[in-house]
Tab-separated table of C-alpha atoms in Angstrom:
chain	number	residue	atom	x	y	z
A	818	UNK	CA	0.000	0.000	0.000
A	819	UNK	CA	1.268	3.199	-0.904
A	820	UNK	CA	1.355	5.814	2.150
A	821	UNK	CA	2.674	8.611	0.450
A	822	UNK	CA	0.854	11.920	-0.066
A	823	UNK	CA	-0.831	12.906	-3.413
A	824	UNK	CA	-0.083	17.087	-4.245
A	825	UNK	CA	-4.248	17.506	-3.368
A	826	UNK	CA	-2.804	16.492	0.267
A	827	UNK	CA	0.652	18.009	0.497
A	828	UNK	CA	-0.987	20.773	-0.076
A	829	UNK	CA	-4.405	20.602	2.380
A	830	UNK	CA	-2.003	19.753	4.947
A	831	UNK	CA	0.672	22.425	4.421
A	832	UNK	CA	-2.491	25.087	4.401
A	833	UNK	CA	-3.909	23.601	7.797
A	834	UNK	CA	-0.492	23.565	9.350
A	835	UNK	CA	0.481	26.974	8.052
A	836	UNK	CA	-2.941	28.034	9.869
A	837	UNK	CA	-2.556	26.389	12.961
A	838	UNK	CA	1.539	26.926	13.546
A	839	UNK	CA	-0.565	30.795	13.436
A	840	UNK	CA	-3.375	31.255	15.003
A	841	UNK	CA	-3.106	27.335	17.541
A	842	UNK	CA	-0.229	26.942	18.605
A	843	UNK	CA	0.806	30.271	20.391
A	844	UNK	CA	-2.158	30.301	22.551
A	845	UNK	CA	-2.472	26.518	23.000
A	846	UNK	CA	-0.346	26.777	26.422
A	847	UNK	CA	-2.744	29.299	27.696
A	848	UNK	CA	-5.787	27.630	26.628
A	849	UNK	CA	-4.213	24.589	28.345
A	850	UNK	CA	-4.035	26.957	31.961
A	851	UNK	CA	-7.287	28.893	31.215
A	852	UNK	CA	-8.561	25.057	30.512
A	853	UNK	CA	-10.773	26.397	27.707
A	854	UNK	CA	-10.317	27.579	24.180
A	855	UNK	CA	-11.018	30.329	22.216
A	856	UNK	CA	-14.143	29.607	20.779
A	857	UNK	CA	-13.329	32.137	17.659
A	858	UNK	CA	-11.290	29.773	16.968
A	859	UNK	CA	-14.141	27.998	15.329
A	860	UNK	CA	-15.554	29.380	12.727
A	861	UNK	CA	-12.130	30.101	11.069
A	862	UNK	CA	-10.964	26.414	10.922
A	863	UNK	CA	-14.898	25.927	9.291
A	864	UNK	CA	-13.363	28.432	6.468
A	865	UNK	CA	-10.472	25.725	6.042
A	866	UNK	CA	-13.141	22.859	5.606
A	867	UNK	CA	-11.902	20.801	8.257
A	868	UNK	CA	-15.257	20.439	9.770
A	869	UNK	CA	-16.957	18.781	6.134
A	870	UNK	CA	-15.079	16.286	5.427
A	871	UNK	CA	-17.292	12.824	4.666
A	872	UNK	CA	-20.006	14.920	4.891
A	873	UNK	CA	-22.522	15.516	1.292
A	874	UNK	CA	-21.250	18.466	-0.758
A	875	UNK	CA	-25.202	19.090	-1.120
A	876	UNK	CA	-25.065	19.897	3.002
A	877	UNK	CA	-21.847	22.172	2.431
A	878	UNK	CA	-18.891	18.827	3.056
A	879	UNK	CA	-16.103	18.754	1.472
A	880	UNK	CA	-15.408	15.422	-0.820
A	881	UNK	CA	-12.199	13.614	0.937
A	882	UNK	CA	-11.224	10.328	1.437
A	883	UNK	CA	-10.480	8.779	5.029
A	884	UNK	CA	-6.250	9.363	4.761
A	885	UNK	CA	-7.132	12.556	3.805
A	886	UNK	CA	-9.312	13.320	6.832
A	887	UNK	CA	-6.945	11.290	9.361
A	888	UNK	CA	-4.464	13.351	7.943
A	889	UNK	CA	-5.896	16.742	8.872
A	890	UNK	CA	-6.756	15.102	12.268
A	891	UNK	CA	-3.247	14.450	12.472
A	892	UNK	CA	-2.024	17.897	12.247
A	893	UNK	CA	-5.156	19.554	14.161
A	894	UNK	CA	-3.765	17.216	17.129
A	895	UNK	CA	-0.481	18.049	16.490
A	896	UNK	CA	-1.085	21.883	17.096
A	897	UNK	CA	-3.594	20.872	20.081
A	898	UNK	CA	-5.120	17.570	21.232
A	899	UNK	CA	-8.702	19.837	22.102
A	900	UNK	CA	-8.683	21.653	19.039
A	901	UNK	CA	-8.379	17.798	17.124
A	902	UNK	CA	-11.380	16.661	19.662
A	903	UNK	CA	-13.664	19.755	18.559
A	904	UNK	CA	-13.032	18.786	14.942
A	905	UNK	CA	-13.128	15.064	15.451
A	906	UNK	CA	-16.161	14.682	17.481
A	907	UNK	CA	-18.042	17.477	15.943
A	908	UNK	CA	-17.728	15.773	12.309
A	909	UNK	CA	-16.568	12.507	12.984
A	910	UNK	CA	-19.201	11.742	15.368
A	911	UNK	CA	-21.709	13.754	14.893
A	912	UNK	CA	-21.984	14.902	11.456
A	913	UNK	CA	-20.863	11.823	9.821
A	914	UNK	CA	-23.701	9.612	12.132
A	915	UNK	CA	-26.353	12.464	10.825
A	916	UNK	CA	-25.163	11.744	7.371
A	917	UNK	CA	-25.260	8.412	7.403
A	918	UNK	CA	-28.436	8.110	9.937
A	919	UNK	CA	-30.386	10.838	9.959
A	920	UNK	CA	-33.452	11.740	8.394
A	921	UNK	CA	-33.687	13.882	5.404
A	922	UNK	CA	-35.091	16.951	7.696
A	923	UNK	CA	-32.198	16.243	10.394
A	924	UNK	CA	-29.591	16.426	7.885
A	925	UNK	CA	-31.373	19.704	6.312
A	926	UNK	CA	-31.407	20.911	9.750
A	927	UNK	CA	-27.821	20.241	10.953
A	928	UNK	CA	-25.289	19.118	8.452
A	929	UNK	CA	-24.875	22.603	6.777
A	930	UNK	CA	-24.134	24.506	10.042
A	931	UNK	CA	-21.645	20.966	11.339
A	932	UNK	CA	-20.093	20.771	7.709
A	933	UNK	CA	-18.664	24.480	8.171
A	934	UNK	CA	-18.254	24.835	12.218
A	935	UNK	CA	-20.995	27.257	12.343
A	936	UNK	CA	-22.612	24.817	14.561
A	937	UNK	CA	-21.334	22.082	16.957
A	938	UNK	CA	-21.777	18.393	18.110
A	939	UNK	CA	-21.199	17.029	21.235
A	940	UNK	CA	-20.368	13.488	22.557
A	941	UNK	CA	-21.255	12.437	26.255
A	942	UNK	CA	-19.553	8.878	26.598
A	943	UNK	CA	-17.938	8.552	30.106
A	944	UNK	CA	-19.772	8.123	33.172
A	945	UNK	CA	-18.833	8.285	36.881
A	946	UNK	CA	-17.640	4.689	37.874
A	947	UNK	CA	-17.819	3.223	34.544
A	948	UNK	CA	-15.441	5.861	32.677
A	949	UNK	CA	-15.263	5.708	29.129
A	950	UNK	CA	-16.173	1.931	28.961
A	951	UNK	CA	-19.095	1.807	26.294
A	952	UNK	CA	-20.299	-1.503	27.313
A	953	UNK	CA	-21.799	-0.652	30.813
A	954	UNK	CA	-23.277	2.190	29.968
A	955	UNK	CA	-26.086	3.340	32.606
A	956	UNK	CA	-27.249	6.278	31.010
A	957	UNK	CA	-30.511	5.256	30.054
A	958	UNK	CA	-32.640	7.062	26.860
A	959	UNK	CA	-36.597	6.528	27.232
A	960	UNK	CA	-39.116	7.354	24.878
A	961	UNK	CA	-41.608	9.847	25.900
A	962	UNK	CA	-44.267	10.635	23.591
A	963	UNK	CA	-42.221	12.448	20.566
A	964	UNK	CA	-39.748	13.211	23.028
A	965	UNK	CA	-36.659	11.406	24.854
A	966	UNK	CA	-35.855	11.208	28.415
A	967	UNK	CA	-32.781	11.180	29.585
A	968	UNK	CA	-32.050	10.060	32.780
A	969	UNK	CA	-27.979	9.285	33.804
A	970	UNK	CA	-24.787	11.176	34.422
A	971	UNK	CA	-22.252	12.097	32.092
A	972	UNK	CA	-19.135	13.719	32.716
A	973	UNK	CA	-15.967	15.342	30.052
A	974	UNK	CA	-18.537	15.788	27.521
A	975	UNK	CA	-16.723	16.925	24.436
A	976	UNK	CA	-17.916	20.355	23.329
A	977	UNK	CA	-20.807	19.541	25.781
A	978	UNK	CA	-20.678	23.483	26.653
A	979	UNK	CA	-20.763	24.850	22.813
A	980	UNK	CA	-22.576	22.501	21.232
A	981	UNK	CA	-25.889	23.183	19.204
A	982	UNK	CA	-26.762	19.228	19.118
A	983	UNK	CA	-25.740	15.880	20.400
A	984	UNK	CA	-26.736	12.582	19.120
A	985	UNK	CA	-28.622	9.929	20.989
A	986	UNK	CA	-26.186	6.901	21.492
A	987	UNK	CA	-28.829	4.214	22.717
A	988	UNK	CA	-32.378	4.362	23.588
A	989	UNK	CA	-34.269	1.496	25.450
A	990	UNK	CA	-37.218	0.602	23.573
């Protein structure tokens, strides 16, 4: 198998670096004390694309293949672990299970404001006591007319404080 970069990639990955070794990594140390991140941060890697790949060009993605997106979620964790788990979890969870999932008025709904980081996903996976072990969850989803309840704990909740939408793991039936 053949590893090396095509000049589509070199180049992607030269343009997100550039942008990060800019506007990430001088404030990543302080973002690590302040433990948060600039949130304006956002929007500006959404103008890169980072936040569309795998997703439908029709809902604003950007066509890639998977070494092309591992390779941007190589360098975004290279300039900050965080900034990588926005990205990641925001598309790669998120946007990609909408895509893939969703109905057509879900994905009309959220996949143009996740495919350019106008909006945010979340992911809630560990638990007090159980950490990030996915098969004893006790979080519990239960239907409720047209609505869910939720009833559990969740804690380190990836973008859990920015996000505009967060996917429902399991329900019981």
């Amino acid at each position: 198998m053949d590893l090396s970069l095509n000049e589509d990639q070199r180049d992607l990955r030269d343009l997100v670096r550039e942008f990060l070794e800019k506007e990430v990594v001088p404030h990543r140390a302080q973002w690590d004390r302040d433990e948060s991140v600039d949130t304006s941060i956002v929007p500006r890697l959404g103008e890169l694309g980072v936040f569309g790949f795998g997703i439908p060009e029709e809902y604003g993605g950007v066509q890639a293949d998977f070494f092309t997106y591992v390779l941007v979620m190589e360098e975004l964790g290279r300039a900050d672990s965080a900034i990588r788990g926005i990205v990641s979890v925001s598309n790669g969870l998120v946007a990609k299970t909408i895509a893939a999932h969703g109905t057509t008025e879900q994905k009309q709904q959220w996949l143009p404001g996740l495919a350019t980081g106008r909006q945010l996903g979340c992911f809630g996976l560990t638990e007090p006591g159980n950490g990030s072990d996915a098969g004893n969850l006790t979080t519990k989803a239960r239907r409720d007319g047209s609505d869910y309840v939720l009833q559990g704990e969740k804690i380190f909740i990836t973008n859990g404080t920015w996000a505009d939408v967060a996917p429902r793991l399991r329900a019981d039936q």
